[in-house]
């Protein structure tokens, strides 16, 4: 029997989620957005229902969720809490993709008394990267450091930023502006975004990485007291951070995010020709010896069904769809707050959606 799902947000990611779920035949999918134009532009398979509503209006989203199995939020981060509150009010399972730390705290509060599951941060980072990091960390007796790096990059950069828009502009700006969690010398602290820049090479290509907000998800809380160093940084091509710091700090655009969003969306083309890089390094002691294990993987854009989807669309949508599948088949708790690191990597990669990551294992290297 089909489980009925509501996907909120008909953008690049939301429309991909709707297509992936509907194509299985196991889910009845309703795609919700306040923009008729956005819904019309979403290239959807037959059977996906669309609903044009303003979810901010009292009671409207609750009515749409009545009797549904779950709601998946692919909406901008500032709508996260509104959707989570509607899920709590209607007893519907809740999943999201948000990297926003404040929103996730509210989701956790709502989960305490909820009769359904609340599973935030189900995308790439936060999301899959926490599943990988926790799996690597579990192989050690004691931990020294956990370093998590993720980037969604154009395969063929052609501007000074070496960047194209591949996902939510609001999300990118938010992670560049908000404080970042890290564990330094065993203490959970906040560090500034765009700082602590480093360079590294992978497959002969040089990248930079720097602090951004939200990528750790709940892992900082989970590993507090168990690790000396834990940090998350976003991967870009060299030169990106310096320009972003000039825009945000010197020109003050961190205080005028709407202006920066307009500049980005009018000047930076989007692209489907992208690559997602996942790079996690964990060091610690096993049987008394100091060892390091690394997970490195690249995922490229490819055809999904009849459409070419970007790597960030594929990885983000696959993440939340895999978690929904695991919730639906009873592999995950059916009530309360569920953390990404509660999900077993092997089970995730064995899932029909999780294989979007697993099929690239040939290209990844797990070095003990």
Tab-separated table of C-alpha atoms in Angstrom:
chain	number	residue	atom	x	y	z
A	1	UNK	CA	0.000	0.000	0.000
A	2	UNK	CA	1.359	3.392	-0.991
A	3	UNK	CA	2.497	5.786	1.725
A	4	UNK	CA	1.400	9.341	1.047
A	5	UNK	CA	4.104	11.984	1.276
A	6	UNK	CA	4.116	15.774	1.082
A	7	UNK	CA	7.267	17.446	-0.270
A	8	UNK	CA	7.430	21.167	0.531
A	9	UNK	CA	9.450	23.254	-1.926
A	10	UNK	CA	9.386	22.785	-5.709
A	11	UNK	CA	12.931	23.979	-6.390
A	12	UNK	CA	15.870	21.984	-7.747
A	13	UNK	CA	16.031	19.599	-4.799
A	14	UNK	CA	12.329	19.306	-3.989
A	15	UNK	CA	11.379	18.398	-7.560
A	16	UNK	CA	14.154	15.764	-7.645
A	17	UNK	CA	12.879	14.233	-4.383
A	18	UNK	CA	9.321	14.134	-5.752
A	19	UNK	CA	10.490	12.445	-8.964
A	20	UNK	CA	12.648	9.864	-7.156
A	21	UNK	CA	9.906	8.879	-4.707
A	22	UNK	CA	7.109	8.763	-7.284
A	23	UNK	CA	9.175	6.641	-9.688
A	24	UNK	CA	9.306	3.780	-7.146
A	25	UNK	CA	5.538	3.305	-7.144
A	26	UNK	CA	5.675	2.953	-3.361
A	27	UNK	CA	4.799	6.547	-2.511
A	28	UNK	CA	1.966	8.878	-3.374
A	29	UNK	CA	3.617	12.293	-3.678
A	30	UNK	CA	2.183	15.800	-3.375
A	31	UNK	CA	4.598	18.638	-4.196
A	32	UNK	CA	3.735	21.880	-2.408
A	33	UNK	CA	4.905	25.409	-3.187
A	34	UNK	CA	3.456	28.905	-2.953
A	35	UNK	CA	4.617	29.684	-6.503
A	36	UNK	CA	2.503	28.421	-9.390
A	37	UNK	CA	5.414	29.202	-11.734
A	38	UNK	CA	7.802	27.065	-9.670
A	39	UNK	CA	5.374	24.156	-9.656
A	40	UNK	CA	4.818	24.471	-13.406
A	41	UNK	CA	8.574	24.522	-14.039
A	42	UNK	CA	9.172	21.328	-12.038
A	43	UNK	CA	9.580	18.445	-14.493
A	44	UNK	CA	7.581	15.723	-12.765
A	45	UNK	CA	6.509	12.205	-13.682
A	46	UNK	CA	2.854	11.316	-14.043
A	47	UNK	CA	1.115	10.777	-10.739
A	48	UNK	CA	2.791	13.544	-8.732
A	49	UNK	CA	0.144	15.924	-7.446
A	50	UNK	CA	0.940	19.617	-7.045
A	51	UNK	CA	-0.588	22.008	-4.560
A	52	UNK	CA	-0.155	25.784	-4.619
A	53	UNK	CA	-0.461	27.089	-1.050
A	54	UNK	CA	1.205	29.616	1.202
A	55	UNK	CA	2.414	27.459	4.079
A	56	UNK	CA	2.868	30.523	6.295
A	57	UNK	CA	-0.924	30.994	6.406
A	58	UNK	CA	-2.450	29.532	9.601
A	59	UNK	CA	-3.850	26.025	9.239
A	60	UNK	CA	-3.196	25.683	5.508
A	61	UNK	CA	-0.230	23.312	5.725
A	62	UNK	CA	-1.862	21.348	8.538
A	63	UNK	CA	-4.823	20.683	6.249
A	64	UNK	CA	-2.488	19.457	3.491
A	65	UNK	CA	-0.710	17.103	5.927
A	66	UNK	CA	-3.839	15.496	7.368
A	67	UNK	CA	-3.672	11.720	6.992
A	68	UNK	CA	-0.224	11.718	5.345
A	69	UNK	CA	2.679	9.449	6.341
A	70	UNK	CA	5.409	12.107	6.261
A	71	UNK	CA	6.362	15.607	5.207
A	72	UNK	CA	9.767	16.309	3.649
A	73	UNK	CA	10.995	19.890	3.760
A	74	UNK	CA	13.007	21.087	0.778
A	75	UNK	CA	11.991	24.676	1.505
A	76	UNK	CA	14.312	27.580	2.426
A	77	UNK	CA	15.763	27.224	5.935
A	78	UNK	CA	13.645	30.038	7.391
A	79	UNK	CA	10.496	27.942	6.798
A	80	UNK	CA	11.873	24.852	8.557
A	81	UNK	CA	10.289	25.487	11.941
A	82	UNK	CA	6.897	26.302	10.423
A	83	UNK	CA	6.830	22.943	8.618
A	84	UNK	CA	8.089	21.051	11.691
A	85	UNK	CA	5.391	22.640	13.872
A	86	UNK	CA	2.709	21.594	11.368
A	87	UNK	CA	4.088	18.038	11.391
A	88	UNK	CA	3.966	17.960	15.184
A	89	UNK	CA	0.390	19.269	15.206
A	90	UNK	CA	-0.794	16.617	12.737
A	91	UNK	CA	1.246	13.640	14.009
A	92	UNK	CA	3.065	13.245	10.695
A	93	UNK	CA	6.709	12.106	10.375
A	94	UNK	CA	9.075	14.986	9.604
A	95	UNK	CA	12.312	15.039	7.581
A	96	UNK	CA	14.328	18.029	6.374
A	97	UNK	CA	17.570	19.103	4.694
A	98	UNK	CA	18.365	22.183	6.742
A	99	UNK	CA	21.876	23.239	7.680
A	100	UNK	CA	20.487	25.956	9.970
A	101	UNK	CA	21.543	25.308	13.566
A	102	UNK	CA	18.803	27.383	15.241
A	103	UNK	CA	16.035	25.672	13.239
A	104	UNK	CA	17.356	22.245	14.205
A	105	UNK	CA	17.262	23.151	17.894
A	106	UNK	CA	13.558	23.951	17.505
A	107	UNK	CA	12.965	20.654	15.661
A	108	UNK	CA	14.627	18.832	18.553
A	109	UNK	CA	12.309	20.581	21.036
A	110	UNK	CA	9.234	19.587	19.020
A	111	UNK	CA	10.441	15.969	18.839
A	112	UNK	CA	10.413	15.570	22.638
A	113	UNK	CA	6.651	15.262	22.891
A	114	UNK	CA	5.920	14.132	19.337
A	115	UNK	CA	4.149	10.914	18.477
A	116	UNK	CA	6.043	10.722	15.171
A	117	UNK	CA	9.686	10.737	14.071
A	118	UNK	CA	11.578	14.001	13.583
A	119	UNK	CA	14.678	13.492	11.417
A	120	UNK	CA	16.373	16.754	10.420
A	121	UNK	CA	19.503	17.290	8.308
A	122	UNK	CA	18.954	14.378	5.885
A	123	UNK	CA	20.940	15.723	2.943
A	124	UNK	CA	24.634	15.650	2.104
A	125	UNK	CA	26.138	17.911	4.774
A	126	UNK	CA	24.632	17.814	7.271
A	127	UNK	CA	23.464	14.291	6.572
A	128	UNK	CA	25.474	11.656	4.748
A	129	UNK	CA	28.786	13.072	5.948
A	130	UNK	CA	27.754	12.522	9.588
A	131	UNK	CA	26.823	8.903	8.800
A	132	UNK	CA	30.271	8.365	7.250
A	133	UNK	CA	32.146	10.153	10.041
A	134	UNK	CA	30.348	8.218	12.767
A	135	UNK	CA	30.998	4.919	10.985
A	136	UNK	CA	34.744	5.659	10.754
A	137	UNK	CA	34.833	6.885	14.369
A	138	UNK	CA	33.210	3.663	15.604
A	139	UNK	CA	36.233	1.664	14.421
A	140	UNK	CA	38.540	3.238	17.029
A	141	UNK	CA	38.945	2.548	20.742
A	142	UNK	CA	39.591	6.252	21.435
A	143	UNK	CA	39.379	9.253	19.103
A	144	UNK	CA	41.856	12.040	18.426
A	145	UNK	CA	40.369	13.958	15.495
A	146	UNK	CA	37.450	13.902	13.075
A	147	UNK	CA	37.799	16.188	10.057
A	148	UNK	CA	34.876	16.472	7.636
A	149	UNK	CA	35.105	18.197	4.239
A	150	UNK	CA	32.373	18.485	1.593
A	151	UNK	CA	31.967	20.555	-1.538
A	152	UNK	CA	29.571	20.824	-4.473
A	153	UNK	CA	31.629	22.364	-7.264
A	154	UNK	CA	31.303	23.073	-10.992
A	155	UNK	CA	33.315	20.620	-13.083
A	156	UNK	CA	34.305	23.508	-15.361
A	157	UNK	CA	34.685	26.713	-13.300
A	158	UNK	CA	34.747	29.850	-15.451
A	159	UNK	CA	34.514	32.908	-13.170
A	160	UNK	CA	36.631	34.537	-10.472
A	161	UNK	CA	34.637	32.825	-7.707
A	162	UNK	CA	35.224	29.468	-9.421
A	163	UNK	CA	31.622	28.707	-8.509
A	164	UNK	CA	28.187	28.148	-10.003
A	165	UNK	CA	24.834	27.953	-8.243
A	166	UNK	CA	23.979	24.302	-7.792
A	167	UNK	CA	21.605	24.459	-4.814
A	168	UNK	CA	19.804	26.911	-2.517
A	169	UNK	CA	21.253	30.433	-2.696
A	170	UNK	CA	19.755	31.176	0.738
A	171	UNK	CA	21.483	28.089	2.103
A	172	UNK	CA	24.894	29.033	0.705
A	173	UNK	CA	24.699	32.564	2.102
A	174	UNK	CA	23.472	31.303	5.474
A	175	UNK	CA	26.361	28.857	5.884
A	176	UNK	CA	28.844	31.604	4.951
A	177	UNK	CA	27.438	34.020	7.558
A	178	UNK	CA	26.439	32.053	10.650
A	179	UNK	CA	28.837	30.903	13.410
A	180	UNK	CA	30.198	27.362	13.110
A	181	UNK	CA	30.434	24.643	15.735
A	182	UNK	CA	33.712	22.827	16.341
A	183	UNK	CA	35.442	20.842	19.071
A	184	UNK	CA	38.887	22.262	19.847
A	185	UNK	CA	41.063	20.651	22.541
A	186	UNK	CA	38.024	18.698	23.688
A	187	UNK	CA	35.790	21.791	24.122
A	188	UNK	CA	32.695	22.506	22.013
A	189	UNK	CA	33.054	26.095	20.789
A	190	UNK	CA	31.861	28.414	18.047
A	191	UNK	CA	34.309	29.508	15.335
A	192	UNK	CA	33.792	32.181	12.636
A	193	UNK	CA	32.709	31.240	9.107
A	194	UNK	CA	35.140	31.563	6.153
A	195	UNK	CA	38.143	31.273	8.492
A	196	UNK	CA	40.757	28.565	9.151
A	197	UNK	CA	41.339	28.168	5.432
A	198	UNK	CA	43.423	25.197	4.314
A	199	UNK	CA	44.516	23.720	1.004
A	200	UNK	CA	44.662	20.066	0.016
A	201	UNK	CA	44.911	17.993	-3.159
A	202	UNK	CA	42.764	15.114	-4.340
A	203	UNK	CA	43.396	13.305	-7.631
A	204	UNK	CA	45.901	16.003	-8.583
A	205	UNK	CA	43.448	18.906	-8.160
A	206	UNK	CA	44.080	21.579	-5.520
A	207	UNK	CA	41.167	22.724	-3.366
A	208	UNK	CA	40.653	25.102	-0.461
A	209	UNK	CA	38.416	24.423	2.533
A	210	UNK	CA	37.168	26.788	5.236
A	211	UNK	CA	34.690	26.938	8.113
A	212	UNK	CA	31.006	27.085	7.235
A	213	UNK	CA	27.967	26.739	9.462
A	214	UNK	CA	25.761	23.715	10.021
A	215	UNK	CA	27.665	20.899	8.297
A	216	UNK	CA	28.345	19.021	11.529
A	217	UNK	CA	24.661	18.574	12.256
A	218	UNK	CA	24.265	17.014	15.714
A	219	UNK	CA	27.631	15.226	15.564
A	220	UNK	CA	29.380	17.874	17.710
A	221	UNK	CA	26.952	17.162	20.530
A	222	UNK	CA	27.245	13.392	20.026
A	223	UNK	CA	31.062	13.329	20.101
A	224	UNK	CA	31.558	15.969	22.796
A	225	UNK	CA	33.857	14.542	25.459
A	226	UNK	CA	34.993	11.741	23.129
A	227	UNK	CA	37.238	13.580	20.654
A	228	UNK	CA	39.970	16.222	20.877
A	229	UNK	CA	39.330	17.837	17.473
A	230	UNK	CA	36.167	17.891	15.365
A	231	UNK	CA	35.540	20.298	12.512
A	232	UNK	CA	33.621	20.730	9.287
A	233	UNK	CA	34.757	22.784	6.299
A	234	UNK	CA	33.306	23.457	2.862
A	235	UNK	CA	35.454	22.670	-0.173
A	236	UNK	CA	35.889	25.218	-2.958
A	237	UNK	CA	38.458	25.949	-5.647
A	238	UNK	CA	41.267	28.283	-4.432
A	239	UNK	CA	40.411	32.001	-4.362
A	240	UNK	CA	36.732	31.631	-3.492
A	241	UNK	CA	37.003	32.376	0.239
A	242	UNK	CA	38.980	35.595	-0.255
A	243	UNK	CA	36.352	37.052	-2.602
A	244	UNK	CA	33.482	35.974	-0.339
A	245	UNK	CA	35.160	37.619	2.660
A	246	UNK	CA	35.488	40.853	0.673
A	247	UNK	CA	31.808	40.755	-0.299
A	248	UNK	CA	30.456	39.778	3.115
A	249	UNK	CA	32.812	41.644	5.450
A	250	UNK	CA	34.389	44.564	3.569
A	251	UNK	CA	31.268	45.461	1.567
A	252	UNK	CA	28.917	44.551	4.431
A	253	UNK	CA	26.706	42.225	2.401
A	254	UNK	CA	26.378	39.829	5.345
A	255	UNK	CA	23.902	42.454	6.651
A	256	UNK	CA	22.142	42.731	3.265
A	257	UNK	CA	21.633	39.119	2.340
A	258	UNK	CA	18.768	39.900	-0.032
A	259	UNK	CA	21.125	42.087	-2.093
A	260	UNK	CA	23.787	39.374	-2.180
A	261	UNK	CA	21.196	36.779	-3.186
A	262	UNK	CA	20.027	39.009	-6.046
A	263	UNK	CA	23.636	39.507	-7.222
A	264	UNK	CA	24.371	35.790	-7.093
A	265	UNK	CA	21.212	34.750	-8.919
A	266	UNK	CA	21.569	37.373	-11.639
A	267	UNK	CA	25.330	36.949	-12.206
A	268	UNK	CA	26.217	33.320	-11.418
A	269	UNK	CA	24.804	30.734	-13.826
A	270	UNK	CA	23.503	27.489	-12.424
A	271	UNK	CA	24.962	24.287	-13.851
A	272	UNK	CA	24.107	20.609	-13.989
A	273	UNK	CA	27.767	19.747	-14.698
A	274	UNK	CA	28.980	19.561	-11.119
A	275	UNK	CA	30.877	17.241	-8.811
A	276	UNK	CA	30.286	16.506	-5.123
A	277	UNK	CA	33.385	15.757	-3.063
A	278	UNK	CA	33.132	13.956	0.286
A	279	UNK	CA	36.376	13.759	2.281
A	280	UNK	CA	36.435	12.531	5.884
A	281	UNK	CA	39.558	11.782	7.924
A	282	UNK	CA	39.437	10.225	11.401
A	283	UNK	CA	42.431	9.491	13.617
A	284	UNK	CA	42.563	7.722	16.956
A	285	UNK	CA	43.898	4.725	18.827
A	286	UNK	CA	43.108	1.108	18.092
A	287	UNK	CA	44.793	-1.584	20.195
A	288	UNK	CA	47.132	1.079	21.531
A	289	UNK	CA	48.327	2.273	18.116
A	290	UNK	CA	47.627	5.716	16.635
A	291	UNK	CA	45.914	5.138	13.264
A	292	UNK	CA	44.086	7.153	10.615
A	293	UNK	CA	41.250	6.188	8.283
A	294	UNK	CA	40.050	8.273	5.344
A	295	UNK	CA	36.916	8.161	3.209
A	296	UNK	CA	37.142	10.027	-0.107
A	297	UNK	CA	34.479	9.981	-2.788
A	298	UNK	CA	33.444	11.981	-5.835
A	299	UNK	CA	29.907	11.871	-7.226
A	300	UNK	CA	29.120	13.371	-10.627
A	301	UNK	CA	25.954	14.597	-12.311
A	302	UNK	CA	24.126	11.969	-14.356
A	303	UNK	CA	20.820	11.038	-15.937
A	304	UNK	CA	18.066	10.104	-13.482
A	305	UNK	CA	15.044	8.757	-15.316
A	306	UNK	CA	14.571	11.037	-18.306
A	307	UNK	CA	16.450	14.062	-16.925
A	308	UNK	CA	20.059	14.955	-16.231
A	309	UNK	CA	20.353	15.839	-12.544
A	310	UNK	CA	23.255	17.647	-10.906
A	311	UNK	CA	25.440	15.806	-8.409
A	312	UNK	CA	24.146	17.991	-5.562
A	313	UNK	CA	20.547	17.222	-6.565
A	314	UNK	CA	21.295	13.495	-6.693
A	315	UNK	CA	23.210	13.306	-3.403
A	316	UNK	CA	20.866	15.562	-1.418
A	317	UNK	CA	17.640	14.013	-2.701
A	318	UNK	CA	19.010	10.458	-2.391
A	319	UNK	CA	19.926	11.130	1.233
A	320	UNK	CA	16.472	12.170	2.366
A	321	UNK	CA	14.747	9.520	0.207
A	322	UNK	CA	16.926	6.770	1.719
A	323	UNK	CA	16.122	7.925	5.244
A	324	UNK	CA	12.396	8.000	4.392
A	325	UNK	CA	12.635	4.433	3.063
A	326	UNK	CA	14.363	3.291	6.268
A	327	UNK	CA	11.688	4.999	8.355
A	328	UNK	CA	8.937	3.417	6.263
A	329	UNK	CA	10.351	-0.112	6.575
A	330	UNK	CA	10.856	0.137	10.343
A	331	UNK	CA	14.666	0.389	10.305
A	332	UNK	CA	14.529	3.721	12.152
A	333	UNK	CA	12.572	4.734	15.283
A	334	UNK	CA	8.994	5.797	14.510
A	335	UNK	CA	8.898	8.544	17.135
A	336	UNK	CA	11.142	11.158	18.699
A	337	UNK	CA	14.339	12.804	17.507
A	338	UNK	CA	16.544	10.743	15.180
A	339	UNK	CA	20.109	11.875	14.502
A	340	UNK	CA	21.934	11.199	11.240
A	341	UNK	CA	24.676	9.406	13.146
A	342	UNK	CA	22.056	6.945	14.431
A	343	UNK	CA	21.860	5.595	10.858
A	344	UNK	CA	24.218	2.730	9.972
A	345	UNK	CA	26.389	3.431	6.913
A	346	UNK	CA	26.073	-0.128	5.570
A	347	UNK	CA	22.273	-0.006	5.786
A	348	UNK	CA	22.211	3.422	4.133
A	349	UNK	CA	24.440	2.304	1.233
A	350	UNK	CA	22.388	-0.876	0.759
A	351	UNK	CA	19.212	1.189	0.303
A	352	UNK	CA	17.947	1.712	-3.263
A	353	UNK	CA	18.427	5.484	-2.926
A	354	UNK	CA	21.605	5.300	-0.848
A	355	UNK	CA	23.258	3.455	-3.727
A	356	UNK	CA	23.719	6.838	-5.398
A	357	UNK	CA	26.699	7.052	-3.044
A	358	UNK	CA	27.576	3.356	-2.921
A	359	UNK	CA	27.990	2.866	-6.661
A	360	UNK	CA	30.911	5.260	-6.539
A	361	UNK	CA	32.729	3.148	-3.993
A	362	UNK	CA	34.975	2.018	-6.866
A	363	UNK	CA	36.255	5.578	-7.019
A	364	UNK	CA	36.500	6.013	-3.254
A	365	UNK	CA	39.365	4.935	-1.138
A	366	UNK	CA	39.024	3.573	2.367
A	367	UNK	CA	42.549	3.429	3.761
A	368	UNK	CA	43.191	2.025	7.215
